[in-house]
XYZ file of C-alpha atoms in Angstrom:
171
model
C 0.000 0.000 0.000
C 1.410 3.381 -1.038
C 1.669 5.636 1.586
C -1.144 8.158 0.457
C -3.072 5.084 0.789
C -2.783 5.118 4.434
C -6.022 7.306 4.190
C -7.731 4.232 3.255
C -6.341 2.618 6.266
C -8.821 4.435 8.080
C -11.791 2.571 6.674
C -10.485 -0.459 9.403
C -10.390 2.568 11.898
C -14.141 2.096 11.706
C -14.984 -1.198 10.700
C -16.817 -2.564 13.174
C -20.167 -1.601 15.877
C -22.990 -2.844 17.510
C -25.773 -2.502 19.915
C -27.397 -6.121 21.657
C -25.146 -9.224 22.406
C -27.632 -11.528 20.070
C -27.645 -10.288 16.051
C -30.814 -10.943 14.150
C -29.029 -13.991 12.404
C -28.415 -15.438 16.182
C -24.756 -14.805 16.022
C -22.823 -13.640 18.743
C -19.765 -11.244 18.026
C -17.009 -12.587 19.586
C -16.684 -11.943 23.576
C -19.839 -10.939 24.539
C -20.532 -9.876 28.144
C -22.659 -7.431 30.024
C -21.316 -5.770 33.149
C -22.598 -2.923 34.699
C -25.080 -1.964 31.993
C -22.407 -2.219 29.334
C -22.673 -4.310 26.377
C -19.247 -5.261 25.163
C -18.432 -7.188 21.225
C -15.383 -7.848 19.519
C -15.969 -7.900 15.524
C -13.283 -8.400 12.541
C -13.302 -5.911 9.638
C -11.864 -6.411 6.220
C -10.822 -2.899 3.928
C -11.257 -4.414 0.280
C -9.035 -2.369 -2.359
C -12.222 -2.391 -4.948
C -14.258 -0.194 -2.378
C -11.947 2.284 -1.379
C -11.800 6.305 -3.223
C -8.941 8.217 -2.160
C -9.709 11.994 -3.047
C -6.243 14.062 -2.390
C -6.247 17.747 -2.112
C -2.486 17.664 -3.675
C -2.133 14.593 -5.485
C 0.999 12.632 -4.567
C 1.007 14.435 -1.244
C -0.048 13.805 2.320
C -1.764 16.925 2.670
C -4.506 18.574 4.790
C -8.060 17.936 3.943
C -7.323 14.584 1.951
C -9.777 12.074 2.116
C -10.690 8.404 1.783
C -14.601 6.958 1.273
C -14.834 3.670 1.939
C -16.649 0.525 2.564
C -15.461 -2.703 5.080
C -16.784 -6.131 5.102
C -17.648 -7.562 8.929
C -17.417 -10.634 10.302
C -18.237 -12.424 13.655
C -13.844 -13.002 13.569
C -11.000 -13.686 11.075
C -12.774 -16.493 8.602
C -15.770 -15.850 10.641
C -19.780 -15.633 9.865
C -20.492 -12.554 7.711
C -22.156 -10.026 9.973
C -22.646 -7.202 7.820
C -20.500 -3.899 6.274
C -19.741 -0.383 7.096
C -19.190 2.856 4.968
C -17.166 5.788 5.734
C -15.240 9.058 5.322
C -12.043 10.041 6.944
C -10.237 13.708 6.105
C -7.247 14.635 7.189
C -7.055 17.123 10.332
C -3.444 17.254 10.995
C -0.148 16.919 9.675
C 2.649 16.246 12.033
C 5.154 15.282 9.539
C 3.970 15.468 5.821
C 6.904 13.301 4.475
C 6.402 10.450 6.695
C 2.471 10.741 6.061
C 2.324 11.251 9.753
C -0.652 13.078 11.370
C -4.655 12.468 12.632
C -7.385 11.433 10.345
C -11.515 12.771 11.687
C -13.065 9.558 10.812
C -17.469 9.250 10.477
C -18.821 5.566 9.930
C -22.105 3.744 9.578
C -22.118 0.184 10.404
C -24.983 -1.870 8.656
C -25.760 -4.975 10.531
C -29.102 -7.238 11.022
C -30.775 -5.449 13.813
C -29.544 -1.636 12.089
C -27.476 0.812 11.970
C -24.750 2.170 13.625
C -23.112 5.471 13.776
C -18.940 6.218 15.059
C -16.869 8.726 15.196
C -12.795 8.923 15.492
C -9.630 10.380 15.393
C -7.144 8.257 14.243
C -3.179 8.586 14.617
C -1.239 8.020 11.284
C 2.759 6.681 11.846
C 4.684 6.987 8.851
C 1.453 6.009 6.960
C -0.023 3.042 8.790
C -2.833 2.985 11.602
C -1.109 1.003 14.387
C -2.033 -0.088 17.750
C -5.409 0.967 19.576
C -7.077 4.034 19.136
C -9.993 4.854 20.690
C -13.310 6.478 19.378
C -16.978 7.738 20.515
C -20.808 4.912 19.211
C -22.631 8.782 18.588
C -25.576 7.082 17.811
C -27.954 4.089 15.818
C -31.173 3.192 14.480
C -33.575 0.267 15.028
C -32.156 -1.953 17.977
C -29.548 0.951 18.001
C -31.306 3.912 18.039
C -30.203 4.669 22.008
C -26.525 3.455 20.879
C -24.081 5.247 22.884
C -20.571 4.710 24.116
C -17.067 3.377 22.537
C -15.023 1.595 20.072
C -11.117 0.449 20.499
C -10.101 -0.705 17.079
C -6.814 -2.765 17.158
C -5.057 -2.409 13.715
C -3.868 -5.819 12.570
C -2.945 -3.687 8.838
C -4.357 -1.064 6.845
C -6.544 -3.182 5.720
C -8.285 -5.175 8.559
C -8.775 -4.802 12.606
C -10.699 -6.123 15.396
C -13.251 -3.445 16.791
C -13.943 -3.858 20.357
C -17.516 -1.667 21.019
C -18.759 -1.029 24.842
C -22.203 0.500 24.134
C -24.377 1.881 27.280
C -28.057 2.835 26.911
């Protein structure tokens, strides 16, 4: 992956939500539990190059205000039970270090699953181009099963192109 295409990265940076423990389908996201009011699931996303627009303000450069539109496939884990997909946009905020493709990407993603829809929102630290570790971002909101949806999302970057999303939704 090119290092502009670190932007797409970002589409993992979302990948992944949800709202009950039990999906329409009866699948369970992996680790499932329920303390204290919270509803915690682990999903897998997959970036796939065919769904991915990168939309550069300077092409050829990491720049300010570049950004990706996307779509992820979901699963219950790696090889696991399809579960639904997601759609996003990411834009550059901030450049740290424009050669290295270093800086934060404003991420906004809707994740379509069986019971419906829910809504993210994250900044996401770029390292010389790649999304790495966990980064943390805010569930703003849902519909259906979703609609009260509230709370957050730790996405662990496995690549640029796929993650585990681990969501802890209250309400």
């Amino acid at each position: 992956m090119r290092k502009l295409g670190i932007v797409a990265a970002v589409a993992v940076a979302g990948g992944v939500t949800f709202g009950t423990a039990t999906l329409a389908s009866g699948n369970s996201p992996q680790g499932s539990n329920h303390h204290h009011g919270t509803r915690t699931f682990t999903i897998y996303a997959l970036l796939a190059a065919d769904r991915l627009a990168l939309l550069p303000v300077t092409p050829g450069q990491f720049s300010l205000g570049t950004r990706s539109i996307f779509s992820d496939d979901l699963f219950t884990s790696k090889g696991g039970k399809s579960l639904g997909s997601d759609g996003g946009v990411c834009a550059v905020t901030r450049i740290t270090n424009a050669a290295t493709a270093s800086g934060v990407m404003e991420c906004e993603v809707t994740f379509s699953l069986p019971n419906g829809d829910i809504t993210t929102q994250q900044l996401n630290t770029l390292t010389n181009g790649n999304l790495t570790g966990t980064q943390l971002g805010a569930i703003t909101g849902g519909t259906r099963a979703y609609r009260n949806a509230k709370g957050e999302i730790a996405v662990k970057f496995l690549s640029n192109d796929e993650s585990y999303a681990t969501f802890s939704l209250t309400g």
